[in-house]
Every structure is written in structure tokens, then in C-alpha cells.
């Protein structure tokens, strides 16, 4: 059986990580989105809901039966132990679904798996599970501008959304794509070129403008 290359993809909010993930899908990779899985397990009817209710009470559940993300974010910010409790519920479920999707992709013949993980650098487990880490980077000013343009948040609120510091992400990277002030077709070419550098088994590594 041909070997499978596992690429960890991460980047700060507003960096364009999701756009890069989409390009990798176009190139033939299978992308497993840890954040989307986390949202699914805490959505209405998700497998984490009853454990969240038992741990934090009905106050943390919306009338529709999903995790109230705004309330949980505020609680986790003021009480770090609450964040640890939530992670203890959610992370095993995310891990199980990640493995299920990975196994299914491999059975389907995929030889390049991309793990889209917003907090990959903060995690103690993810780095050992991937062959390389790709960081999508841009300046903090660009991050703030992009997030403000797509949300109702002001600059101060965006700055308060803390993930791994930029320097820490870059230090952990095996490769970096600087996605700042470039058009989409240039970004697409950068991703395709980097794919060949890693030797990823992509269906089409020449994607770009016609």
C-alpha cells in the first residue's frame, strides 16, 4: 500500500487558512476539519450535549439544544478550569471522528490527508500525528481587518480572540505561506508549488490561473 502523507494545517484567525484548505481539496487532498467536527459534536443533538449539560447546567445550552458558544467562551475566559472540563468532553469525540474520517479517506484511496486544526500549535498531541506543519500567515493588521469585514466585531474584540501567538506558530512550522496582499490566483500557485515540495500525492499540482 502506498504511504499516506499527513499534513497539519494551521493559522491565526483571518489568515486565510480555510481558503488554503479549499485549494488543497481542489488539488486532490482530503481535508479533515477539526473545528467543523467540534462544532458538529456540540450542535443540536450532538454527542457532547448531554455531558455538557450535566457538567455546566442548562444555562450553557441554547433553546435549540446546542452549546451556547458565547456563554461558554465567557466562562472559559474567566475560569480556565471550565475550559479544561469542556475540552475533556469534546476532544475525545473530535479525536474519534477524526480517526473515522481519516480511515475512510485512506480506504477510498486518498494518499494526502490534511488536518485543518486551528489550535494545532497549542495541542500536545497533534504535532506527533502529522508529518509536517503548514502555517498560513499574515500580519496582525490584516487579520484584524479581515475579521472585522466578515463579522460584527470591532478591533478590540478581534484582538481579544487569542490563539497561539504568531511567533509561536511560525516557530512550529515546517513551511509557511504568507497570505497578505496577494490575489487568489497567486495564493493558489503558492499552495500548488508547496504541495510538490512536500511530495504530496495530489491529483493536480499545477492548479492556477489559465
Backbone as JSON Lines, residues from 0, in Angstrom:
{"i":0,"aa":"X","n":[0.85,-1.19,0.0],"ca":[0.0,0.0,0.0],"c":[0.88,1.24,0.0]}
{"i":1,"aa":"X","n":[0.53,2.22,-0.81],"ca":[1.29,3.46,-0.86],"c":[1.18,4.2,0.46]}
{"i":2,"aa":"X","n":[2.25,4.93,0.82],"ca":[2.26,5.65,2.07],"c":[1.29,6.83,2.01]}
{"i":3,"aa":"X","n":[0.83,7.24,3.18],"ca":[-0.09,8.37,3.3],"c":[0.66,9.51,3.96]}
{"i":4,"aa":"X","n":[0.6,10.69,3.34],"ca":[1.24,11.88,3.9],"c":[0.19,12.65,4.7]}
{"i":5,"aa":"X","n":[0.55,12.97,5.94],"ca":[-0.35,13.7,6.83],"c":[0.2,15.09,7.09]}
{"i":6,"aa":"X","n":[-0.55,16.08,6.64],"ca":[-0.13,17.48,6.77],"c":[-1.01,18.2,7.78]}
{"i":7,"aa":"X","n":[-0.4,18.82,8.76],"ca":[-1.13,19.66,9.71],"c":[-1.2,21.08,9.16]}
{"i":8,"aa":"X","n":[-2.4,21.62,9.1],"ca":[-2.62,22.98,8.57],"c":[-3.16,23.86,9.68]}
{"i":9,"aa":"X","n":[-2.51,25.0,9.91],"ca":[-2.98,25.91,10.94],"c":[-2.66,27.34,10.55]}
{"i":10,"aa":"X","n":[-3.21,28.26,11.33],"ca":[-3.01,29.69,11.07],"c":[-3.94,30.48,11.97]}
{"i":11,"aa":"X","n":[-3.6,31.72,12.21],"ca":[-4.41,32.56,13.07],"c":[-5.74,32.92,12.41]}
{"i":12,"aa":"X","n":[-6.65,33.41,13.22],"ca":[-7.94,33.85,12.7],"c":[-7.73,34.93,11.64]}
{"i":13,"aa":"X","n":[-8.42,34.79,10.51],"ca":[-8.28,35.77,9.44],"c":[-7.06,35.59,8.57]}
{"i":14,"aa":"X","n":[-6.32,34.5,8.76],"ca":[-5.09,34.3,7.98],"c":[-5.36,33.79,6.57]}
{"i":15,"aa":"X","n":[-6.53,33.19,6.37],"ca":[-6.84,32.58,5.08],"c":[-6.62,31.08,5.09]}
{"i":16,"aa":"X","n":[-6.53,30.49,6.29],"ca":[-6.31,29.05,6.4],"c":[-7.39,28.24,5.7]}
{"i":17,"aa":"X","n":[-8.63,28.66,5.85],"ca":[-9.73,27.92,5.22],"c":[-9.65,28.0,3.71]}
{"i":18,"aa":"X","n":[-9.19,29.13,3.18],"ca":[-9.02,29.26,1.73],"c":[-7.95,28.3,1.25]}
{"i":19,"aa":"X","n":[-6.85,28.21,1.98],"ca":[-5.78,27.28,1.62],"c":[-6.28,25.84,1.69]}
{"i":20,"aa":"X","n":[-7.07,25.52,2.7],"ca":[-7.64,24.18,2.8],"c":[-8.49,23.86,1.58]}
{"i":21,"aa":"X","n":[-9.28,24.84,1.14],"ca":[-10.11,24.64,-0.04],"c":[-9.28,24.39,-1.29]}
{"i":22,"aa":"X","n":[-8.16,25.09,-1.41],"ca":[-7.28,24.89,-2.56],"c":[-6.68,23.49,-2.52]}
{"i":23,"aa":"X","n":[-6.3,23.03,-1.34],"ca":[-5.74,21.69,-1.22],"c":[-6.77,20.63,-1.61]}
{"i":24,"aa":"X","n":[-8.03,20.88,-1.3],"ca":[-9.09,19.96,-1.75],"c":[-9.16,19.95,-3.27]}
{"i":25,"aa":"X","n":[-9.1,21.14,-3.88],"ca":[-9.12,21.23,-5.35],"c":[-7.96,20.46,-5.96]}
{"i":26,"aa":"X","n":[-6.83,20.43,-5.25],"ca":[-5.65,19.74,-5.74],"c":[-5.7,18.23,-5.52]}
{"i":27,"aa":"X","n":[-6.69,17.79,-4.78],"ca":[-6.87,16.35,-4.61],"c":[-6.68,15.82,-3.21]}
{"i":28,"aa":"X","n":[-6.37,16.67,-2.25],"ca":[-6.17,16.21,-0.88],"c":[-7.51,16.01,-0.19]}
{"i":29,"aa":"X","n":[-7.5,15.21,0.86],"ca":[-8.68,15.07,1.74],"c":[-8.43,15.94,2.96]}
{"i":30,"aa":"X","n":[-9.31,16.88,3.22],"ca":[-9.16,17.77,4.36],"c":[-10.1,17.33,5.48]}
{"i":31,"aa":"X","n":[-9.54,17.16,6.65],"ca":[-10.31,16.81,7.84],"c":[-10.28,18.02,8.76]}
{"i":32,"aa":"X","n":[-11.44,18.62,8.95],"ca":[-11.56,19.91,9.62],"c":[-11.93,19.69,11.09]}
{"i":33,"aa":"X","n":[-10.95,19.84,11.97],"ca":[-11.19,19.59,13.39],"c":[-12.18,20.57,13.98]}
{"i":34,"aa":"X","n":[-12.16,21.81,13.52],"ca":[-13.08,22.81,14.05],"c":[-14.51,22.49,13.65]}
{"i":35,"aa":"X","n":[-14.7,22.06,12.41],"ca":[-16.04,21.68,11.96],"c":[-16.57,20.48,12.74]}
{"i":36,"aa":"X","n":[-15.68,19.55,13.05],"ca":[-16.09,18.38,13.83],"c":[-16.49,18.81,15.24]}
{"i":37,"aa":"X","n":[-15.7,19.72,15.84],"ca":[-16.01,20.21,17.18],"c":[-17.37,20.92,17.2]}
{"i":38,"aa":"X","n":[-17.66,21.67,16.14],"ca":[-18.97,22.32,16.05],"c":[-20.08,21.28,15.92]}
{"i":39,"aa":"X","n":[-19.83,20.23,15.17],"ca":[-20.85,19.21,14.95],"c":[-21.18,18.46,16.24]}
{"i":40,"aa":"X","n":[-20.17,18.13,17.04],"ca":[-20.44,17.36,18.25],"c":[-21.1,18.21,19.33]}
{"i":41,"aa":"X","n":[-21.04,19.55,19.19],"ca":[-21.69,20.43,20.17],"c":[-22.92,21.12,19.6]}
{"i":42,"aa":"X","n":[-23.33,20.71,18.41],"ca":[-24.55,21.24,17.8],"c":[-25.76,20.53,18.38]}
{"i":43,"aa":"X","n":[-26.95,20.97,18.0],"ca":[-28.19,20.35,18.47],"c":[-28.17,18.85,18.17]}
{"i":44,"aa":"X","n":[-28.36,18.05,19.2],"ca":[-28.34,16.6,19.02],"c":[-26.95,16.01,18.97]}
{"i":45,"aa":"X","n":[-25.92,16.82,19.12],"ca":[-24.54,16.33,19.07],"c":[-24.21,15.46,20.26]}
{"i":46,"aa":"X","n":[-23.24,14.57,20.11],"ca":[-22.93,13.61,21.18],"c":[-22.33,14.24,22.44]}
{"i":47,"aa":"X","n":[-21.9,15.51,22.37],"ca":[-21.33,16.15,23.55],"c":[-22.36,16.87,24.41]}
{"i":48,"aa":"X","n":[-23.56,17.06,23.89],"ca":[-24.52,17.96,24.53],"c":[-24.92,17.5,25.93]}
{"i":49,"aa":"X","n":[-25.26,16.24,26.1],"ca":[-25.72,15.8,27.42],"c":[-24.62,15.88,28.46]}
{"i":50,"aa":"X","n":[-23.39,15.59,28.08],"ca":[-22.28,15.7,29.03],"c":[-22.02,17.17,29.38]}
{"i":51,"aa":"X","n":[-22.17,18.06,28.41],"ca":[-22.02,19.5,28.67],"c":[-23.13,19.96,29.61]}
{"i":52,"aa":"X","n":[-24.34,19.5,29.38],"ca":[-25.46,19.87,30.23],"c":[-25.24,19.39,31.67]}
{"i":53,"aa":"X","n":[-24.76,18.15,31.8],"ca":[-24.53,17.59,33.13],"c":[-23.41,18.32,33.87]}
{"i":54,"aa":"X","n":[-22.42,18.79,33.13],"ca":[-21.26,19.44,33.74],"c":[-21.51,20.9,34.05]}
{"i":55,"aa":"X","n":[-22.15,21.61,33.11],"ca":[-22.27,23.06,33.22],"c":[-23.7,23.56,33.46]}
{"i":56,"aa":"X","n":[-24.68,22.68,33.31],"ca":[-26.05,23.08,33.53],"c":[-26.75,23.52,32.26]}
{"i":57,"aa":"X","n":[-28.05,23.65,32.34],"ca":[-28.87,24.04,31.19],"c":[-28.54,25.43,30.68]}
{"i":58,"aa":"X","n":[-27.94,26.25,31.52],"ca":[-27.63,27.62,31.13],"c":[-26.67,27.68,29.95]}
{"i":59,"aa":"X","n":[-25.88,26.62,29.78],"ca":[-24.91,26.61,28.69],"c":[-25.45,25.98,27.42]}
{"i":60,"aa":"X","n":[-26.74,25.65,27.42],"ca":[-27.37,25.04,26.26],"c":[-28.41,26.01,25.71]}
{"i":61,"aa":"X","n":[-28.41,26.23,24.42],"ca":[-29.37,27.14,23.79],"c":[-30.76,26.51,23.78]}
{"i":62,"aa":"X","n":[-31.8,27.32,23.54],"ca":[-33.15,26.75,23.43],"c":[-33.26,25.69,22.33]}
{"i":63,"aa":"X","n":[-32.37,25.78,21.33],"ca":[-32.4,24.81,20.24],"c":[-31.67,23.51,20.61]}
{"i":64,"aa":"X","n":[-30.97,23.52,21.76],"ca":[-30.3,22.3,22.19],"c":[-28.84,22.21,21.83]}
{"i":65,"aa":"X","n":[-28.22,23.32,21.44],"ca":[-26.8,23.34,21.09],"c":[-26.0,24.02,22.2]}
{"i":66,"aa":"X","n":[-24.7,23.86,22.16],"ca":[-23.83,24.59,23.09],"c":[-23.97,26.09,22.83]}
{"i":67,"aa":"X","n":[-24.15,26.86,23.89],"ca":[-24.18,28.32,23.77],"c":[-22.72,28.79,23.76]}
{"i":68,"aa":"X","n":[-22.2,29.01,22.57],"ca":[-20.77,29.3,22.43],"c":[-20.38,30.62,23.08]}
{"i":69,"aa":"X","n":[-21.24,31.6,22.99],"ca":[-20.91,32.9,23.57],"c":[-20.79,32.8,25.09]}
{"i":70,"aa":"X","n":[-21.73,32.14,25.72],"ca":[-21.67,31.98,27.18],"c":[-20.48,31.13,27.59]}
{"i":71,"aa":"X","n":[-20.23,30.06,26.82],"ca":[-19.11,29.18,27.17],"c":[-17.78,29.9,26.99]}
{"i":72,"aa":"X","n":[-17.69,30.72,25.95],"ca":[-16.46,31.47,25.73],"c":[-16.18,32.4,26.91]}
{"i":73,"aa":"X","n":[-17.23,33.06,27.39],"ca":[-17.07,33.98,28.52],"c":[-16.68,33.21,29.79]}
{"i":74,"aa":"X","n":[-17.3,32.06,30.02],"ca":[-16.99,31.25,31.19],"c":[-15.55,30.74,31.14]}
{"i":75,"aa":"X","n":[-15.14,30.24,29.98],"ca":[-13.8,29.69,29.84],"c":[-12.74,30.78,30.0]}
{"i":76,"aa":"X","n":[-13.07,32.0,29.58],"ca":[-12.12,33.1,29.7],"c":[-11.89,33.46,31.16]}
{"i":77,"aa":"X","n":[-12.96,33.44,31.95],"ca":[-12.85,33.83,33.36],"c":[-12.49,32.66,34.28]}
{"i":78,"aa":"X","n":[-12.75,31.43,33.82],"ca":[-12.47,30.25,34.63],"c":[-11.76,29.2,33.76]}
{"i":79,"aa":"X","n":[-10.44,29.22,33.74],"ca":[-9.7,28.27,32.9],"c":[-10.05,26.81,33.15]}
{"i":80,"aa":"X","n":[-10.44,26.48,34.38],"ca":[-10.81,25.09,34.65],"c":[-12.02,24.66,33.84]}
{"i":81,"aa":"X","n":[-12.93,25.61,33.58],"ca":[-14.1,25.3,32.77],"c":[-13.68,24.92,31.36]}
{"i":82,"aa":"X","n":[-12.68,25.6,30.84],"ca":[-12.17,25.27,29.51],"c":[-11.62,23.84,29.49]}
{"i":83,"aa":"X","n":[-10.9,23.49,30.55],"ca":[-10.36,22.14,30.63],"c":[-11.47,21.1,30.72]}
{"i":84,"aa":"X","n":[-12.52,21.42,31.45],"ca":[-13.66,20.49,31.55],"c":[-14.33,20.3,30.18]}
{"i":85,"aa":"X","n":[-14.51,21.4,29.46],"ca":[-15.13,21.31,28.14],"c":[-14.25,20.5,27.2]}
{"i":86,"aa":"X","n":[-12.95,20.75,27.23],"ca":[-12.04,20.01,26.35],"c":[-12.05,18.53,26.68]}
{"i":87,"aa":"X","n":[-12.19,18.19,27.95],"ca":[-12.23,16.78,28.34],"c":[-13.45,16.08,27.77]}
{"i":88,"aa":"X","n":[-14.51,16.83,27.54],"ca":[-15.73,16.27,26.93],"c":[-15.6,16.2,25.41]}
{"i":89,"aa":"X","n":[-15.15,17.31,24.82],"ca":[-15.19,17.46,23.36],"c":[-14.04,16.75,22.66]}
{"i":90,"aa":"X","n":[-12.83,16.86,23.2],"ca":[-11.66,16.36,22.49],"c":[-11.71,14.86,22.17]}
{"i":91,"aa":"X","n":[-12.14,14.0,23.09],"ca":[-12.22,12.58,22.71],"c":[-13.2,12.33,21.57]}
{"i":92,"aa":"X","n":[-14.3,13.07,21.54],"ca":[-15.27,12.92,20.45],"c":[-14.69,13.41,19.13]}
{"i":93,"aa":"X","n":[-13.97,14.52,19.18],"ca":[-13.32,15.04,17.97],"c":[-12.27,14.05,17.48]}
{"i":94,"aa":"X","n":[-11.5,13.5,18.43],"ca":[-10.47,12.54,18.05],"c":[-11.05,11.3,17.39]}
{"i":95,"aa":"X","n":[-12.15,10.8,17.93],"ca":[-12.78,9.61,17.36],"c":[-13.3,9.88,15.95]}
{"i":96,"aa":"X","n":[-13.94,11.04,15.75],"ca":[-14.47,11.36,14.43],"c":[-13.34,11.65,13.44]}
{"i":97,"aa":"X","n":[-12.26,12.25,13.92],"ca":[-11.1,12.49,13.06],"c":[-10.53,11.17,12.56]}
{"i":98,"aa":"X","n":[-10.39,10.21,13.46],"ca":[-9.88,8.89,13.06],"c":[-10.83,8.22,12.08]}
{"i":99,"aa":"X","n":[-12.13,8.35,12.32],"ca":[-13.1,7.73,11.42],"c":[-12.98,8.32,10.02]}
{"i":100,"aa":"X","n":[-12.9,9.65,9.93],"ca":[-12.78,10.3,8.62],"c":[-11.44,9.97,7.96]}
{"i":101,"aa":"X","n":[-10.38,9.89,8.75],"ca":[-9.07,9.53,8.2],"c":[-9.09,8.13,7.61]}
{"i":102,"aa":"X","n":[-9.61,7.19,8.37],"ca":[-9.66,5.8,7.9],"c":[-10.51,5.69,6.64]}
{"i":103,"aa":"X","n":[-11.63,6.41,6.6],"ca":[-12.5,6.37,5.43],"c":[-11.79,6.94,4.2]}
{"i":104,"aa":"X","n":[-11.04,8.02,4.4],"ca":[-10.32,8.63,3.28],"c":[-9.24,7.7,2.74]}
{"i":105,"aa":"X","n":[-8.55,7.02,3.64],"ca":[-7.49,6.1,3.21],"c":[-8.08,4.91,2.46]}
{"i":106,"aa":"X","n":[-9.18,4.38,2.98],"ca":[-9.86,3.26,2.31],"c":[-10.31,3.69,0.91]}
{"i":107,"aa":"X","n":[-10.7,4.97,0.78],"ca":[-11.15,5.48,-0.52],"c":[-9.99,5.77,-1.46]}
{"i":108,"aa":"X","n":[-8.75,5.58,-0.99],"ca":[-7.59,5.74,-1.86],"c":[-6.83,7.04,-1.7]}
{"i":109,"aa":"X","n":[-7.22,7.86,-0.72],"ca":[-6.5,9.13,-0.51],"c":[-5.1,8.85,0.02]}
{"i":110,"aa":"X","n":[-4.12,9.59,-0.51],"ca":[-2.75,9.45,-0.05],"c":[-2.22,10.74,0.54]}
{"i":111,"aa":"X","n":[-3.08,11.76,0.62],"ca":[-2.7,13.01,1.26],"c":[-3.84,13.46,2.16]}
{"i":112,"aa":"X","n":[-3.62,13.44,3.46],"ca":[-4.61,13.88,4.43],"c":[-4.15,15.2,5.03]}
{"i":113,"aa":"X","n":[-5.03,16.18,4.99],"ca":[-4.73,17.5,5.57],"c":[-5.6,17.68,6.8]}
{"i":114,"aa":"X","n":[-4.97,17.88,7.94],"ca":[-5.69,18.08,9.2],"c":[-5.72,19.57,9.49]}
{"i":115,"aa":"X","n":[-6.9,20.15,9.29],"ca":[-7.11,21.59,9.49],"c":[-7.44,21.79,10.96]}
{"i":116,"aa":"X","n":[-6.45,22.3,11.71],"ca":[-6.57,22.39,13.17],"c":[-6.2,23.8,13.63]}
{"i":117,"aa":"X","n":[-7.18,24.63,14.01],"ca":[-6.87,26.0,14.42],"c":[-5.87,26.07,15.57]}
{"i":118,"aa":"X","n":[-5.97,25.16,16.53],"ca":[-5.11,25.2,17.71],"c":[-4.06,24.1,17.68]}
{"i":119,"aa":"X","n":[-3.57,23.77,16.5],"ca":[-2.58,22.7,16.37],"c":[-1.34,22.97,17.2]}
{"i":120,"aa":"X","n":[-0.86,24.21,17.2],"ca":[0.37,24.54,17.92],"c":[0.18,24.41,19.42]}
{"i":121,"aa":"X","n":[-1.02,24.75,19.93],"ca":[-1.27,24.65,21.36],"c":[-1.42,23.21,21.84]}
{"i":122,"aa":"X","n":[-1.8,22.32,20.92],"ca":[-2.09,20.95,21.3],"c":[-0.81,20.16,21.52]}
{"i":123,"aa":"X","n":[-0.84,19.32,22.55],"ca":[0.32,18.47,22.84],"c":[0.3,17.19,22.02]}
{"i":124,"aa":"X","n":[-0.82,16.9,21.38],"ca":[-0.94,15.62,20.68],"c":[-0.84,15.71,19.17]}
{"i":125,"aa":"X","n":[-1.21,16.87,18.6],"ca":[-1.33,16.92,17.15],"c":[0.01,16.83,16.43]}
{"i":126,"aa":"X","n":[1.05,17.46,16.96],"ca":[2.32,17.51,16.22],"c":[2.88,16.13,15.95]}
{"i":127,"aa":"X","n":[2.69,15.21,16.88],"ca":[3.21,13.86,16.7],"c":[2.38,13.05,15.71]}
{"i":128,"aa":"X","n":[1.21,13.56,15.33],"ca":[0.33,12.81,14.44],"c":[0.41,13.25,12.98]}
{"i":129,"aa":"X","n":[1.22,14.25,12.69],"ca":[1.36,14.73,11.31],"c":[2.82,14.66,10.88]}
{"i":130,"aa":"X","n":[3.03,14.59,9.58],"ca":[4.38,14.52,9.04],"c":[5.02,15.9,8.89]}
{"i":131,"aa":"X","n":[4.19,16.93,8.74],"ca":[4.7,18.28,8.58],"c":[3.6,19.26,8.97]}
{"i":132,"aa":"X","n":[4.0,20.48,9.32],"ca":[3.05,21.53,9.69],"c":[3.18,22.69,8.72]}
{"i":133,"aa":"X","n":[2.05,23.06,8.12],"ca":[1.98,24.21,7.23],"c":[1.22,25.33,7.95]}
{"i":134,"aa":"X","n":[1.86,26.48,8.08],"ca":[1.24,27.64,8.72],"c":[0.88,28.67,7.66]}
{"i":135,"aa":"X","n":[-0.37,29.13,7.68],"ca":[-0.79,30.24,6.83],"c":[-0.69,31.5,7.67]}
{"i":136,"aa":"X","n":[0.06,32.46,7.17],"ca":[0.42,33.62,7.98],"c":[0.05,34.92,7.29]}
{"i":137,"aa":"X","n":[-0.19,35.94,8.09],"ca":[-0.35,37.3,7.6],"c":[-0.1,38.23,8.78]}
{"i":138,"aa":"X","n":[-0.03,39.52,8.54],"ca":[0.22,40.46,9.62],"c":[-1.01,40.55,10.53]}
{"i":139,"aa":"X","n":[-0.79,41.0,11.75],"ca":[-1.9,41.16,12.68],"c":[-2.89,42.2,12.17]}
{"i":140,"aa":"X","n":[-2.39,43.24,11.53],"ca":[-3.28,44.27,10.99],"c":[-4.21,43.69,9.94]}
{"i":141,"aa":"X","n":[-3.68,42.8,9.1],"ca":[-4.51,42.16,8.08],"c":[-5.53,41.23,8.72]}
{"i":142,"aa":"X","n":[-5.11,40.48,9.74],"ca":[-6.06,39.62,10.45],"c":[-7.24,40.42,10.98]}
{"i":143,"aa":"X","n":[-6.94,41.52,11.66],"ca":[-7.99,42.33,12.26],"c":[-8.92,42.88,11.18]}
{"i":144,"aa":"X","n":[-8.34,43.37,10.09],"ca":[-9.14,43.93,9.01],"c":[-10.07,42.89,8.4]}
{"i":145,"aa":"X","n":[-9.55,41.69,8.16],"ca":[-10.36,40.63,7.55],"c":[-11.5,40.19,8.46]}
{"i":146,"aa":"X","n":[-11.2,40.01,9.74],"ca":[-12.23,39.53,10.65],"c":[-13.3,40.6,10.86]}
{"i":147,"aa":"X","n":[-12.9,41.86,10.96],"ca":[-13.88,42.94,11.1],"c":[-14.8,43.01,9.88]}
{"i":148,"aa":"X","n":[-14.24,42.74,8.7],"ca":[-15.02,42.83,7.47],"c":[-16.08,41.74,7.38]}
{"i":149,"aa":"X","n":[-15.85,40.6,8.04],"ca":[-16.79,39.48,7.92],"c":[-17.63,39.27,9.18]}
{"i":150,"aa":"X","n":[-17.44,40.11,10.2],"ca":[-18.17,39.92,11.45],"c":[-18.65,41.25,11.99]}
{"i":151,"aa":"X","n":[-19.32,41.19,13.11],"ca":[-19.81,42.39,13.79],"c":[-18.83,42.86,14.86]}
{"i":152,"aa":"X","n":[-17.65,42.28,14.92],"ca":[-16.69,42.6,15.97],"c":[-15.91,43.86,15.64]}
{"i":153,"aa":"X","n":[-15.55,44.62,16.69],"ca":[-14.66,45.76,16.48],"c":[-13.22,45.31,16.68]}
{"i":154,"aa":"X","n":[-12.28,46.22,16.47],"ca":[-10.87,45.86,16.51],"c":[-10.46,45.31,17.87]}
{"i":155,"aa":"X","n":[-10.96,45.92,18.94],"ca":[-10.6,45.45,20.28],"c":[-11.09,44.03,20.52]}
{"i":156,"aa":"X","n":[-12.3,43.74,20.06],"ca":[-12.86,42.39,20.24],"c":[-12.06,41.36,19.44]}
{"i":157,"aa":"X","n":[-11.65,41.73,18.24],"ca":[-10.86,40.81,17.43],"c":[-9.53,40.53,18.1]}
{"i":158,"aa":"X","n":[-8.9,41.57,18.62],"ca":[-7.6,41.4,19.29],"c":[-7.72,40.51,20.52]}
{"i":159,"aa":"X","n":[-8.91,40.49,21.12],"ca":[-9.11,39.68,22.32],"c":[-9.28,38.2,22.0]}
{"i":160,"aa":"X","n":[-9.49,37.87,20.73],"ca":[-9.62,36.47,20.34],"c":[-8.21,35.9,20.23]}
{"i":161,"aa":"X","n":[-7.77,35.25,21.25],"ca":[-6.39,34.81,21.32],"c":[-6.26,33.35,20.95]}
{"i":162,"aa":"X","n":[-5.39,33.08,20.01],"ca":[-4.95,31.72,19.73],"c":[-3.44,31.72,19.97]}
{"i":163,"aa":"X","n":[-2.7,30.82,19.39],"ca":[-1.25,30.81,19.6],"c":[-0.65,32.09,19.06]}
{"i":164,"aa":"X","n":[0.29,32.69,19.78],"ca":[0.96,33.88,19.26],"c":[1.58,33.58,17.9]}
{"i":165,"aa":"X","n":[1.61,34.59,17.05],"ca":[2.12,34.41,15.7],"c":[3.53,33.81,15.7]}
{"i":166,"aa":"X","n":[4.41,34.34,16.57],"ca":[5.79,33.85,16.59],"c":[5.85,32.38,16.95]}
{"i":167,"aa":"X","n":[4.98,31.94,17.83],"ca":[4.96,30.53,18.23],"c":[4.51,29.65,17.09]}
{"i":168,"aa":"X","n":[3.51,30.09,16.34],"ca":[3.08,29.31,15.17],"c":[4.21,29.19,14.16]}
{"i":169,"aa":"X","n":[4.86,30.3,13.87],"ca":[5.92,30.29,12.86],"c":[7.08,29.4,13.29]}
{"i":170,"aa":"X","n":[7.37,29.39,14.57],"ca":[8.46,28.54,15.08],"c":[8.13,27.06,14.9]}
{"i":171,"aa":"X","n":[6.86,26.72,14.98],"ca":[6.44,25.32,14.87],"c":[6.3,24.86,13.42]}
{"i":172,"aa":"X","n":[6.4,25.78,12.47],"ca":[6.09,25.47,11.07],"c":[7.24,24.75,10.36]}
{"i":173,"aa":"X","n":[6.87,23.81,9.52],"ca":[7.82,23.24,8.57],"c":[7.8,24.04,7.27]}
{"i":174,"aa":"X","n":[6.69,24.71,7.02],"ca":[6.57,25.58,5.85],"c":[5.55,26.66,6.17]}
{"i":175,"aa":"X","n":[5.72,27.81,5.53],"ca":[4.85,28.96,5.77],"c":[4.39,29.53,4.43]}
{"i":176,"aa":"X","n":[3.09,29.83,4.35],"ca":[2.55,30.59,3.23],"c":[2.14,31.95,3.76]}
{"i":177,"aa":"X","n":[2.76,33.01,3.26],"ca":[2.44,34.36,3.7],"c":[1.32,34.89,2.81]}
{"i":178,"aa":"X","n":[0.13,34.92,3.37],"ca":[-1.07,35.27,2.6],"c":[-1.48,36.69,2.95]}
{"i":179,"aa":"X","n":[-0.77,37.64,2.41],"ca":[-1.04,39.04,2.75],"c":[-0.81,39.88,1.5]}
{"i":180,"aa":"X","n":[-1.87,40.52,1.02],"ca":[-1.74,41.41,-0.11],"c":[-1.52,40.73,-1.45]}
{"i":181,"aa":"X","n":[-1.94,39.47,-1.55],"ca":[-1.77,38.74,-2.82],"c":[-3.14,38.3,-3.33]}
{"i":182,"aa":"X","n":[-3.34,38.27,-4.64],"ca":[-4.63,37.8,-5.2],"c":[-4.76,36.29,-5.07]}
{"i":183,"aa":"X","n":[-5.98,35.81,-5.24],"ca":[-6.25,34.39,-5.04],"c":[-5.44,33.51,-5.97]}
{"i":184,"aa":"X","n":[-5.27,33.91,-7.23],"ca":[-4.54,33.03,-8.15],"c":[-3.08,32.89,-7.74]}
{"i":185,"aa":"X","n":[-2.51,33.91,-7.12],"ca":[-1.13,33.81,-6.63],"c":[-1.08,32.86,-5.43]}
{"i":186,"aa":"X","n":[-2.05,33.01,-4.53],"ca":[-2.12,32.09,-3.39],"c":[-2.26,30.66,-3.86]}
{"i":187,"aa":"X","n":[-3.11,30.44,-4.87],"ca":[-3.31,29.1,-5.41],"c":[-2.0,28.52,-5.95]}
{"i":188,"aa":"X","n":[-1.24,29.34,-6.64],"ca":[0.05,28.89,-7.18],"c":[1.04,28.56,-6.07]}
{"i":189,"aa":"X","n":[1.03,29.37,-5.0],"ca":[1.92,29.11,-3.87],"c":[1.59,27.77,-3.22]}
{"i":190,"aa":"X","n":[0.3,27.5,-3.05],"ca":[-0.11,26.25,-2.44],"c":[0.28,25.07,-3.32]}
{"i":191,"aa":"X","n":[0.05,25.18,-4.61],"ca":[0.39,24.09,-5.54],"c":[1.88,23.82,-5.55]}
{"i":192,"aa":"X","n":[2.7,24.89,-5.55],"ca":[4.14,24.72,-5.55],"c":[4.62,24.05,-4.27]}
{"i":193,"aa":"X","n":[4.04,24.45,-3.16],"ca":[4.43,23.87,-1.88],"c":[4.02,22.41,-1.8]}
{"i":194,"aa":"X","n":[2.9,22.08,-2.4],"ca":[2.44,20.69,-2.43],"c":[3.48,19.8,-3.09]}
{"i":195,"aa":"X","n":[4.06,20.26,-4.17],"ca":[5.08,19.46,-4.85],"c":[6.35,19.38,-4.01]}
{"i":196,"aa":"X","n":[6.66,20.44,-3.28],"ca":[7.84,20.43,-2.4],"c":[7.72,19.35,-1.35]}
{"i":197,"aa":"X","n":[6.52,19.2,-0.79],"ca":[6.29,18.16,0.2],"c":[6.15,16.78,-0.42]}
{"i":198,"aa":"X","n":[6.02,16.74,-1.75],"ca":[5.83,15.47,-2.42],"c":[4.47,14.87,-2.16]}
{"i":199,"aa":"X","n":[3.49,15.72,-1.96],"ca":[2.15,15.22,-1.68],"c":[1.57,14.56,-2.9]}
{"i":200,"aa":"X","n":[0.81,13.51,-2.65],"ca":[0.2,12.75,-3.74],"c":[-1.12,13.41,-4.15]}
{"i":201,"aa":"X","n":[-1.0,14.58,-4.75],"ca":[-2.19,15.31,-5.15],"c":[-2.56,15.0,-6.59]}
{"i":202,"aa":"X","n":[-3.82,15.11,-6.89],"ca":[-4.31,14.77,-8.23],"c":[-3.83,15.78,-9.24]}
{"i":203,"aa":"X","n":[-3.65,17.02,-8.83],"ca":[-3.3,18.08,-9.78],"c":[-2.5,19.14,-9.06]}
{"i":204,"aa":"X","n":[-1.18,19.15,-9.25],"ca":[-0.33,20.1,-8.56],"c":[0.02,21.29,-9.44]}
{"i":205,"aa":"X","n":[-0.7,21.47,-10.53],"ca":[-0.41,22.59,-11.41],"c":[-1.57,23.57,-11.45]}
{"i":206,"aa":"X","n":[-2.46,23.48,-10.46],"ca":[-3.62,24.36,-10.46],"c":[-3.2,25.81,-10.37]}
{"i":207,"aa":"X","n":[-3.92,26.66,-11.03],"ca":[-3.61,28.09,-11.02],"c":[-4.39,28.75,-12.12]}
{"i":208,"aa":"X","n":[-4.1,30.01,-12.39],"ca":[-4.84,30.72,-13.43],"c":[-4.56,30.16,-14.79]}
{"i":209,"aa":"X","n":[-5.54,30.16,-15.64],"ca":[-5.36,29.69,-17.01],"c":[-4.58,30.7,-17.83]}
